[in-house]
Coordinates of C-alpha atoms in Angstrom, one line a residue:
M1 CA -1.5 14.3 28.4
R2 CA 0.0 17.0 26.1
N3 CA -0.4 16.9 22.3
H4 CA 1.9 18.7 19.9
S5 CA 0.3 19.6 16.6
G6 CA 1.5 17.2 13.9
R7 CA 3.6 15.2 16.3
G8 CA 1.3 13.5 19.0
L9 CA -0.3 10.2 18.8
R10 CA -4.1 10.3 18.7
S11 CA -5.2 10.7 22.4
N12 CA -8.4 9.1 23.7
A13 CA -8.8 6.7 20.8
L14 CA -9.3 3.5 22.9
G15 CA -11.7 2.7 25.7
T16 CA -11.5 0.0 28.3
L17 CA -13.1 -2.8 26.3
D18 CA -10.8 -1.9 23.3
T19 CA -7.8 -2.1 25.6
V20 CA -8.8 -5.4 27.2
V21 CA -9.2 -6.9 23.7
M22 CA -5.7 -5.7 22.8
A23 CA -4.3 -7.3 26.1
V24 CA -5.9 -10.6 25.2
A25 CA -4.8 -10.4 21.6
G26 CA -1.3 -9.5 22.6
S27 CA -0.9 -12.7 24.5
A28 CA -2.4 -14.6 21.5
P29 CA -4.0 -17.6 23.2
A30 CA -4.5 -19.9 20.2
Y31 CA -1.2 -19.1 18.6
S32 CA 0.7 -19.5 21.9
I33 CA -1.0 -22.9 22.7
A34 CA -0.2 -24.0 19.2
A35 CA 3.3 -22.8 18.8
T36 CA 4.5 -23.5 22.3
T37 CA 2.8 -26.6 23.7
S38 CA 5.1 -29.2 22.0
V39 CA 8.1 -27.2 23.2
L40 CA 6.7 -27.0 26.6
V41 CA 5.9 -30.8 26.8
A42 CA 9.4 -31.6 25.4
T43 CA 10.9 -29.5 28.2
V44 CA 8.9 -30.3 31.3
G45 CA 6.7 -33.2 30.2
L46 CA 3.3 -33.4 32.2
A47 CA 4.3 -30.4 34.3
G48 CA 3.1 -28.0 31.6
P49 CA 0.1 -26.9 33.6
A50 CA 2.3 -26.3 36.6
S51 CA 4.8 -24.3 34.7
L52 CA 1.8 -22.0 33.4
L53 CA 0.4 -21.7 37.0
Y54 CA 3.7 -20.9 38.8
C55 CA 4.7 -18.4 36.1
A56 CA 1.3 -16.7 36.3
I57 CA 1.8 -15.8 39.9
P58 CA 5.0 -13.7 39.5
M59 CA 3.7 -12.5 36.1
L60 CA 0.8 -10.9 38.0
G61 CA 3.4 -9.1 40.0
I62 CA 4.9 -7.6 36.8
V63 CA 1.4 -6.8 35.5
L64 CA 0.8 -4.8 38.9
A65 CA 4.2 -3.2 38.3
F66 CA 3.3 -2.0 34.9
G67 CA -0.2 -0.8 36.0
R68 CA 1.4 1.2 38.9
L69 CA 4.2 2.7 36.8
G70 CA 1.6 3.6 34.1
R71 CA -0.2 5.7 36.7
I72 CA 2.7 8.0 37.2
D73 CA 4.2 8.1 33.7
V74 CA 2.0 7.8 30.6
N75 CA 4.6 7.0 27.9
A76 CA 4.4 4.9 24.8
G77 CA 7.8 3.6 25.5
A78 CA 6.6 2.0 28.8
S79 CA 9.5 0.1 30.5
Y80 CA 12.0 2.0 28.4
S81 CA 10.9 5.3 30.1
W82 CA 10.1 3.8 33.7
V83 CA 13.4 1.9 34.1
G84 CA 15.4 4.8 32.7
R85 CA 13.8 7.2 35.1
T86 CA 14.1 5.0 38.2
L87 CA 17.1 2.7 37.8
H88 CA 19.4 4.1 35.1
P89 CA 19.0 5.4 31.6
F90 CA 21.3 2.7 30.3
L91 CA 19.1 0.0 31.8
G92 CA 16.1 1.8 30.5
F93 CA 17.4 1.9 26.9
L94 CA 18.2 -1.8 27.1
S95 CA 14.7 -2.6 28.4
G96 CA 13.2 -0.8 25.4
W97 CA 15.8 -2.5 23.1
A98 CA 14.9 -5.9 24.4
L99 CA 11.3 -5.3 23.5
V100 CA 12.2 -4.1 20.0
V101 CA 14.4 -7.1 19.3
S102 CA 11.9 -9.6 20.8
T103 CA 9.1 -8.2 18.9
T104 CA 11.0 -8.0 15.7
I105 CA 12.0 -11.7 16.0
F106 CA 8.5 -12.7 16.8
M107 CA 7.0 -11.0 13.8
V108 CA 9.0 -13.4 11.6
A109 CA 8.5 -16.4 13.9
G110 CA 4.7 -15.6 14.0
S111 CA 4.3 -14.9 10.3
L112 CA 5.9 -18.2 9.1
P113 CA 3.2 -20.4 10.7
A114 CA 0.5 -18.0 9.6
G115 CA 1.6 -18.7 6.0
A116 CA 1.7 -22.4 6.5
M117 CA -1.6 -22.6 8.2
T118 CA -3.2 -20.6 5.4
L119 CA -1.8 -23.0 2.8
S120 CA -2.9 -26.0 4.9
L121 CA -6.5 -24.8 4.7
V122 CA -6.3 -25.0 0.9
D123 CA -3.9 -28.1 0.5
P124 CA -2.0 -29.6 3.3
A125 CA 0.8 -30.5 0.9
L126 CA 1.4 -26.7 0.0
A127 CA 2.2 -26.0 3.7
E128 CA 5.4 -28.0 3.4
N129 CA 6.8 -25.5 0.8
R130 CA 8.9 -23.3 3.0
V131 CA 9.3 -20.5 0.3
L132 CA 5.6 -20.4 -0.4
A133 CA 4.7 -20.5 3.3
T134 CA 7.2 -17.6 3.9
A135 CA 5.6 -15.5 1.0
V136 CA 2.0 -15.9 2.3
G137 CA 3.2 -15.2 5.9
A138 CA 4.8 -12.0 4.6
A139 CA 1.6 -11.0 2.9
W140 CA -0.3 -11.4 6.2
F141 CA 2.4 -9.3 7.8
L142 CA 2.1 -6.6 5.2
A143 CA -1.7 -6.5 5.6
M144 CA -1.4 -6.0 9.4
L145 CA 1.3 -3.4 8.8
L146 CA -1.2 -1.3 6.7
V147 CA -3.9 -1.8 9.5
V148 CA -1.5 -0.4 12.1
L149 CA -0.5 2.3 9.8
G150 CA -4.1 3.3 9.6
G151 CA -4.4 4.3 13.3
A152 CA -5.5 2.9 16.7
R153 CA -9.2 2.9 16.0
L154 CA -8.8 0.7 12.8
T155 CA -6.4 -1.5 14.6
V156 CA -8.9 -2.2 17.5
R157 CA -11.8 -2.7 15.1
A158 CA -9.7 -5.4 13.3
Q159 CA -8.9 -6.9 16.7
L160 CA -12.6 -7.1 17.9
L161 CA -13.3 -9.2 14.8
L162 CA -10.2 -11.4 14.9
S163 CA -10.0 -12.1 18.6
G164 CA -13.9 -12.4 18.9
V165 CA -14.1 -15.3 16.6
E166 CA -10.9 -16.8 18.0
L167 CA -12.2 -16.8 21.6
A168 CA -15.5 -18.2 20.5
I169 CA -13.8 -21.2 18.9
L170 CA -11.5 -21.7 21.9
V171 CA -14.3 -21.7 24.4
F172 CA -16.4 -24.1 22.3
F173 CA -13.4 -26.7 22.3
I174 CA -12.9 -26.3 26.0
V175 CA -16.5 -27.4 26.5
A176 CA -16.0 -30.1 23.9
A177 CA -12.9 -31.4 25.7
V178 CA -14.7 -31.7 29.0
L179 CA -17.5 -33.7 27.4
H180 CA -15.0 -35.9 25.3
S181 CA -15.0 -39.5 26.3
G182 CA -11.7 -40.8 24.9
A183 CA -8.5 -40.1 26.9
A184 CA -4.9 -41.1 26.8
A185 CA -4.5 -40.4 30.5
A186 CA -6.6 -39.5 33.5
F187 CA -6.3 -36.0 34.9
D188 CA -3.8 -36.0 37.9
W189 CA -3.5 -33.1 40.4
S190 CA 0.2 -33.8 40.3
W191 CA 0.3 -31.9 37.0
L192 CA -0.1 -28.7 39.0
G193 CA 2.6 -29.7 41.5
F194 CA 6.5 -29.7 41.5
S195 CA 7.0 -33.6 41.3
H196 CA 7.4 -33.6 37.4
F197 CA 10.1 -31.0 37.1
D198 CA 13.7 -32.1 36.6
G199 CA 15.1 -29.9 39.5
P200 CA 15.4 -26.1 39.7
A201 CA 17.0 -25.8 36.1
G202 CA 14.1 -27.9 34.7
F203 CA 11.6 -25.6 36.5
A204 CA 13.4 -22.5 35.2
S205 CA 13.3 -23.7 31.6
G206 CA 9.6 -24.4 31.9
A207 CA 8.9 -21.0 33.4
L208 CA 11.0 -19.3 30.5
I209 CA 8.7 -21.0 28.0
A210 CA 5.6 -20.1 30.0
A211 CA 6.7 -16.5 30.0
F212 CA 6.5 -16.6 26.2
Y213 CA 2.9 -17.8 26.5
Y214 CA 1.9 -14.7 28.6
W215 CA 4.0 -12.1 26.8
G216 CA 2.2 -9.5 24.9
W217 CA -0.4 -8.2 27.5
D218 CA 1.9 -5.1 28.0
V219 CA 0.8 -3.7 24.6
T220 CA -1.7 -1.9 26.7
S221 CA 1.1 0.3 28.2
N222 CA 2.6 1.0 24.7
L223 CA -0.9 2.2 23.8
S224 CA -1.4 4.4 26.9
E225 CA -0.9 7.8 25.0
E226 CA -3.9 6.7 22.8
T227 CA -6.1 5.5 25.6
R228 CA -8.9 7.2 27.5
D229 CA -8.1 7.5 31.2
S230 CA -5.0 5.6 30.5
R231 CA -3.6 5.9 34.1
R232 CA -6.3 3.6 35.3
T233 CA -7.4 1.7 32.1
A234 CA -4.0 0.3 30.9
G235 CA -3.3 -1.5 34.1
L236 CA -6.8 -2.8 34.7
A237 CA -7.0 -4.1 31.1
A238 CA -3.6 -5.9 31.5
L239 CA -4.9 -7.6 34.7
I240 CA -8.2 -8.8 33.0
G241 CA -6.3 -9.9 29.8
V242 CA -3.8 -12.0 31.8
G243 CA -6.6 -13.6 33.8
V244 CA -8.4 -14.6 30.6
V245 CA -5.5 -16.1 28.8
F246 CA -4.3 -17.9 32.0
L247 CA -7.7 -19.8 32.1
L248 CA -7.5 -20.6 28.4
F249 CA -3.8 -21.8 28.6
E250 CA -4.5 -24.0 31.6
A251 CA -7.6 -25.6 30.1
F252 CA -5.9 -26.4 26.8
T253 CA -2.7 -27.7 28.3
I254 CA -4.6 -30.0 30.6
A255 CA -6.8 -31.1 27.7
V256 CA -3.6 -32.0 25.7
N257 CA -2.2 -34.0 28.7
V258 CA -5.5 -35.9 29.0
I259 CA -6.5 -36.5 25.4
L260 CA -3.1 -36.8 23.4
T261 CA -0.2 -39.2 24.0
A262 CA 3.4 -37.9 24.2
E263 CA 3.9 -39.4 20.7
D264 CA 1.0 -37.4 19.4
I265 CA 2.2 -34.2 20.9
R266 CA 5.7 -34.7 19.5
A267 CA 4.4 -35.7 16.0
G268 CA 2.0 -32.6 16.1
G269 CA 4.8 -30.1 16.8
A270 CA 3.5 -26.6 16.1
G271 CA 0.2 -28.2 14.7
V272 CA -0.6 -29.9 18.1
L273 CA -3.8 -27.9 18.4
A274 CA -5.1 -29.2 15.1
V275 CA -4.2 -32.7 16.3
L276 CA -6.2 -32.0 19.6
G277 CA -9.1 -30.7 17.4
D278 CA -9.1 -33.8 15.3
A279 CA -9.2 -36.0 18.4
I280 CA -12.2 -34.1 19.9
W281 CA -14.1 -33.7 16.6
P282 CA -12.8 -35.8 13.9
G283 CA -12.7 -34.3 10.4
V284 CA -13.8 -30.9 11.4
G285 CA -12.2 -29.9 14.7
G286 CA -8.7 -29.8 13.4
E287 CA -9.6 -27.3 10.7
L288 CA -11.6 -25.2 13.1
L289 CA -8.6 -24.9 15.5
V290 CA -6.3 -24.2 12.6
V291 CA -8.6 -21.2 11.8
A292 CA -8.4 -20.1 15.4
V293 CA -4.7 -20.2 15.4
L294 CA -4.5 -18.4 12.2
L295 CA -6.8 -15.6 13.5
S296 CA -4.7 -15.4 16.8
T297 CA -1.5 -15.2 14.9
V298 CA -2.7 -12.4 12.6
A299 CA -4.1 -10.6 15.7
T300 CA -0.9 -10.9 17.6
L301 CA 1.1 -9.7 14.6
E302 CA -1.0 -6.6 14.8
T303 CA -0.3 -6.0 18.6
T304 CA 3.4 -6.8 18.2
L305 CA 3.6 -4.2 15.5
I306 CA 2.0 -1.7 17.9
Q307 CA 4.5 -2.5 20.6
V308 CA 7.6 -2.2 18.4
T309 CA 6.5 0.9 16.5
R310 CA 5.4 2.8 19.7
S311 CA 8.7 1.9 21.4
L312 CA 10.7 3.1 18.5
F313 CA 8.5 6.3 18.4
A314 CA 9.5 7.1 22.0
M315 CA 13.0 6.4 21.4
G316 CA 13.0 8.7 18.3
R317 CA 11.2 11.3 20.3
D318 CA 13.9 11.1 23.0
R319 CA 16.7 11.1 20.4
T320 CA 18.0 7.7 21.7
M321 CA 17.5 6.4 18.1
P322 CA 17.3 8.4 14.9
A323 CA 14.8 11.3 15.5
V324 CA 13.0 10.6 12.3
L325 CA 11.4 7.5 14.1
G326 CA 9.5 10.0 16.3
T327 CA 7.7 11.4 13.2
V328 CA 3.9 11.1 13.3
H329 CA 1.6 11.0 10.2
R330 CA -0.5 14.2 10.2
K331 CA -3.7 12.5 9.2
W332 CA -3.5 9.0 10.9
N333 CA -1.6 10.0 14.0
T334 CA 0.6 6.9 13.7
P335 CA 4.4 6.7 13.8
W336 CA 4.6 6.0 10.1
V337 CA 8.4 6.1 9.7
A338 CA 8.8 3.6 12.6
V339 CA 6.2 1.4 10.8
A340 CA 8.0 1.7 7.5
V341 CA 11.5 0.8 9.1
V342 CA 10.0 -2.1 11.0
G343 CA 8.3 -3.4 7.8
T344 CA 11.5 -3.2 5.9
V345 CA 13.6 -5.0 8.5
A346 CA 11.0 -7.7 8.9
L347 CA 10.8 -8.4 5.1
V348 CA 14.6 -8.8 5.1
M349 CA 14.4 -11.3 7.9
F350 CA 11.6 -13.1 6.1
A351 CA 14.0 -13.7 3.2
A352 CA 16.9 -14.8 5.5
S353 CA 14.5 -17.2 7.5
T354 CA 14.1 -19.4 4.4
A355 CA 17.7 -20.6 4.9
L356 CA 17.3 -21.3 8.6
G357 CA 15.5 -24.7 8.2
S358 CA 12.0 -25.8 8.9
V359 CA 9.2 -23.7 10.5
G360 CA 9.5 -25.9 13.6
D361 CA 13.3 -25.2 14.0
V362 CA 12.9 -21.5 13.5
L363 CA 10.0 -21.4 16.1
Q364 CA 11.8 -23.5 18.8
A365 CA 15.0 -21.3 18.7
A366 CA 13.0 -18.0 18.6
V367 CA 10.7 -18.9 21.4
A368 CA 13.5 -19.5 23.8
A369 CA 15.5 -16.4 22.7
I370 CA 12.5 -14.2 23.1
G371 CA 11.9 -15.7 26.5
V372 CA 15.4 -14.4 27.6
Q373 CA 14.6 -10.9 26.5
I374 CA 11.0 -10.9 28.0
A375 CA 12.5 -12.0 31.3
F376 CA 15.1 -9.2 31.2
Y377 CA 12.8 -6.2 30.6
Y378 CA 9.9 -7.6 32.8
G379 CA 12.3 -8.1 35.7
L380 CA 13.8 -4.5 35.3
A381 CA 10.2 -3.1 35.3
G382 CA 9.3 -5.0 38.4
I383 CA 12.2 -3.5 40.2
A384 CA 11.5 0.0 38.8
A385 CA 8.0 -0.1 40.3
V386 CA 9.4 -0.8 43.7
V387 CA 11.9 2.0 43.4
A388 CA 9.4 4.5 42.1
Y389 CA 6.9 3.7 44.9
R390 CA 9.5 3.2 47.7
R391 CA 8.2 6.2 49.7
T392 CA 4.6 5.0 49.7
L393 CA 5.1 1.2 50.5
L394 CA 4.6 1.6 54.2
T395 CA 1.4 3.7 54.1
S396 CA -0.8 0.5 54.0
V397 CA -0.7 -3.2 53.9
R398 CA -2.2 -3.0 50.5
D399 CA 0.5 -0.8 49.1
F400 CA 3.2 -2.9 50.8
V401 CA 1.9 -6.1 49.1
L402 CA 0.7 -5.0 45.8
G403 CA 3.3 -2.2 45.2
G404 CA 6.2 -3.7 46.9
V405 CA 6.3 -7.5 47.8
W406 CA 4.4 -8.8 44.7
P407 CA 6.2 -6.8 42.0
L408 CA 9.6 -7.5 43.6
L409 CA 9.0 -11.2 43.8
G410 CA 7.9 -11.1 40.2
A411 CA 11.0 -9.2 39.2
L412 CA 13.3 -11.5 41.1
F413 CA 11.5 -14.6 39.6
M414 CA 12.0 -13.3 36.1
L415 CA 15.7 -12.6 36.6
W416 CA 16.3 -15.9 38.3
V417 CA 14.6 -17.7 35.4
L418 CA 16.9 -15.8 33.0
V419 CA 20.0 -16.8 34.8
E420 CA 19.1 -20.4 35.3
A421 CA 17.7 -21.0 31.8
L422 CA 20.7 -19.6 30.0
G423 CA 22.7 -22.7 30.9
E424 CA 19.9 -24.9 29.4
L425 CA 19.4 -23.1 26.1
S426 CA 20.8 -24.1 22.7
A427 CA 23.7 -22.1 21.3
A428 CA 21.3 -20.6 18.6
S429 CA 18.9 -19.4 21.3
V430 CA 21.6 -17.8 23.3
A431 CA 23.1 -16.2 20.3
I432 CA 19.7 -14.8 19.3
G433 CA 18.7 -13.8 22.9
V434 CA 21.9 -12.4 24.3
G435 CA 23.4 -11.2 21.0
G436 CA 20.2 -9.3 20.3
L437 CA 20.5 -7.5 23.7
A438 CA 24.3 -6.8 23.2
A439 CA 23.6 -5.2 19.8
G440 CA 21.7 -2.4 21.7
L441 CA 24.9 -1.2 23.2
V442 CA 25.9 0.4 19.9
P443 CA 23.0 2.9 19.6
M444 CA 22.9 3.4 23.3
V445 CA 26.5 4.6 23.5
H446 CA 26.3 6.6 20.3
Y447 CA 23.3 8.7 21.4
W448 CA 24.5 9.0 25.0
R449 CA 27.7 10.5 23.7
R450 CA 25.6 12.9 21.4
G451 CA 23.9 14.2 24.6
S452 CA 20.4 12.9 24.4
S453 CA 18.4 14.4 27.2
Y454 CA 17.0 10.9 28.0
Y455 CA 20.3 10.3 29.7
R456 CA 19.6 13.1 32.1
P457 CA 16.2 12.1 33.2
A458 CA 13.7 13.6 35.8
R459 CA 13.7 11.0 38.4
L460 CA 10.4 9.1 38.7
D461 CA 9.0 9.2 42.3
A462 CA 5.4 8.0 42.8
K463 CA 4.8 10.2 45.9
L464 CA 5.6 13.4 44.1
A465 CA 4.0 12.3 40.8
L466 CA 0.7 11.4 42.4
A467 CA 0.7 14.7 44.5
A468 CA 1.2 16.5 41.2
D469 CA -1.5 14.6 39.5
H470 CA -4.0 15.3 42.2
G471 CA -3.2 19.0 42.0
R472 CA -2.2 19.2 45.7
T473 CA -1.1 22.6 46.8
D474 CA 0.8 21.5 49.9
T475 CA 3.9 20.3 48.1
S476 CA 7.2 21.9 48.7
S477 CA 9.0 23.9 45.9
H478 CA 11.1 20.8 45.2
D479 CA 7.9 18.9 44.7
T480 CA 6.5 21.5 42.4
D481 CA 9.6 21.5 40.3
Y482 CA 9.4 17.7 40.1
A483 CA 5.8 18.0 38.9
N484 CA 6.8 20.3 36.1
R485 CA 9.5 17.9 35.1
S486 CA 7.8 14.6 35.7
L487 CA 5.5 14.8 32.7
A488 CA 8.3 16.1 30.3
T489 CA 8.3 13.0 28.1
E490 CA 4.4 12.8 27.7
F491 CA 2.5 13.8 24.6

């Protein structure tokens, strides 16, 4: 990986454990359970565990796709670079734009409950004050902004503390839920089947919400330029991270089905995890799980900031967005201009969010809208992996399944979910999700007409890239030329 003095991100800053922690924090287990369980139950009822299971299988295909693409193109822009170099630069830019829009929306949707939860620990009545909750949430956001500005090492140290305490609390409550004697319903294996779904559209709606649960593990790819042995580490860390959060999601969703009634879940809303905690350990459990959700929310705000700022950095570096976004701080080796821009935009959105209704209303519309954008760029990345590795797929059964069939099925599943769910979403969610993507056409056309070299990419071909990486000498002159060009966007 090449470094340019004063311009490159700090290479070799993160190890394998650091990257695994970032993958888990990116999916935000406690926050995702708290913010999304009531939405999932309202959509699919008792089929919540099944939605998470059947979304996890194709999601692993996308994780494999990201890992394989990261082996041949180390780039902070991740799918923005990969899709652009395999399918088409326009699709690549829109993949990056989808991530930028979804993460920006999430930073507001995630900070609002962080403010409300902080206030609830002091006085539950204060949590109902939307303006005060927004202000406290914005303060948490600014704190994480400063941590991210301080560099990858500071970021991961904060994550080790935040996520370590969060996971300890969650594991404790999983054990406590198993030992809990009271139950609203007996566990039923049908919760992991298809019988509780309301047809294909209902299944797709549940899968779209489940995609939001898992989303965030791909921060490992955005950190690839700052990771030791990133061609191997980023993909491995993502696989481990998704495995960990899958077990947590299933355990808590089943616990909610068993211990709480439908009325309890509806009444709990975004605070359903606190309701579960009180049911398991009256008087103390609810507050402990609120602490876990608060830590998870703050942790995932940090990883989300990493994703959006690294993506904007890659876009600025490629001149598909203002070049100043590619500026790196000489001391901290962080894209400080991108961090400042994201912070300013988010603060404006915080102010606007106070006029959008309650925290629950904002969350419900935002989760569904983000799901549309996640399905879009994950689906394109899955197809990109198959195209990039097309000349190696028949070399072994392993390559055919892990490099072709599974990523392709994951991609097709994501795109099917996207199409099916659009008809079921509210007008607000469609406007946020589709409108946010459409807004990307403006900078895309502008910088394409200005002649950005991103729109004349070196094609990404795994066979040639792997040969170049291994230093093979038996490649043709065409292959050698490819090797020289294939790493052109890496720093």
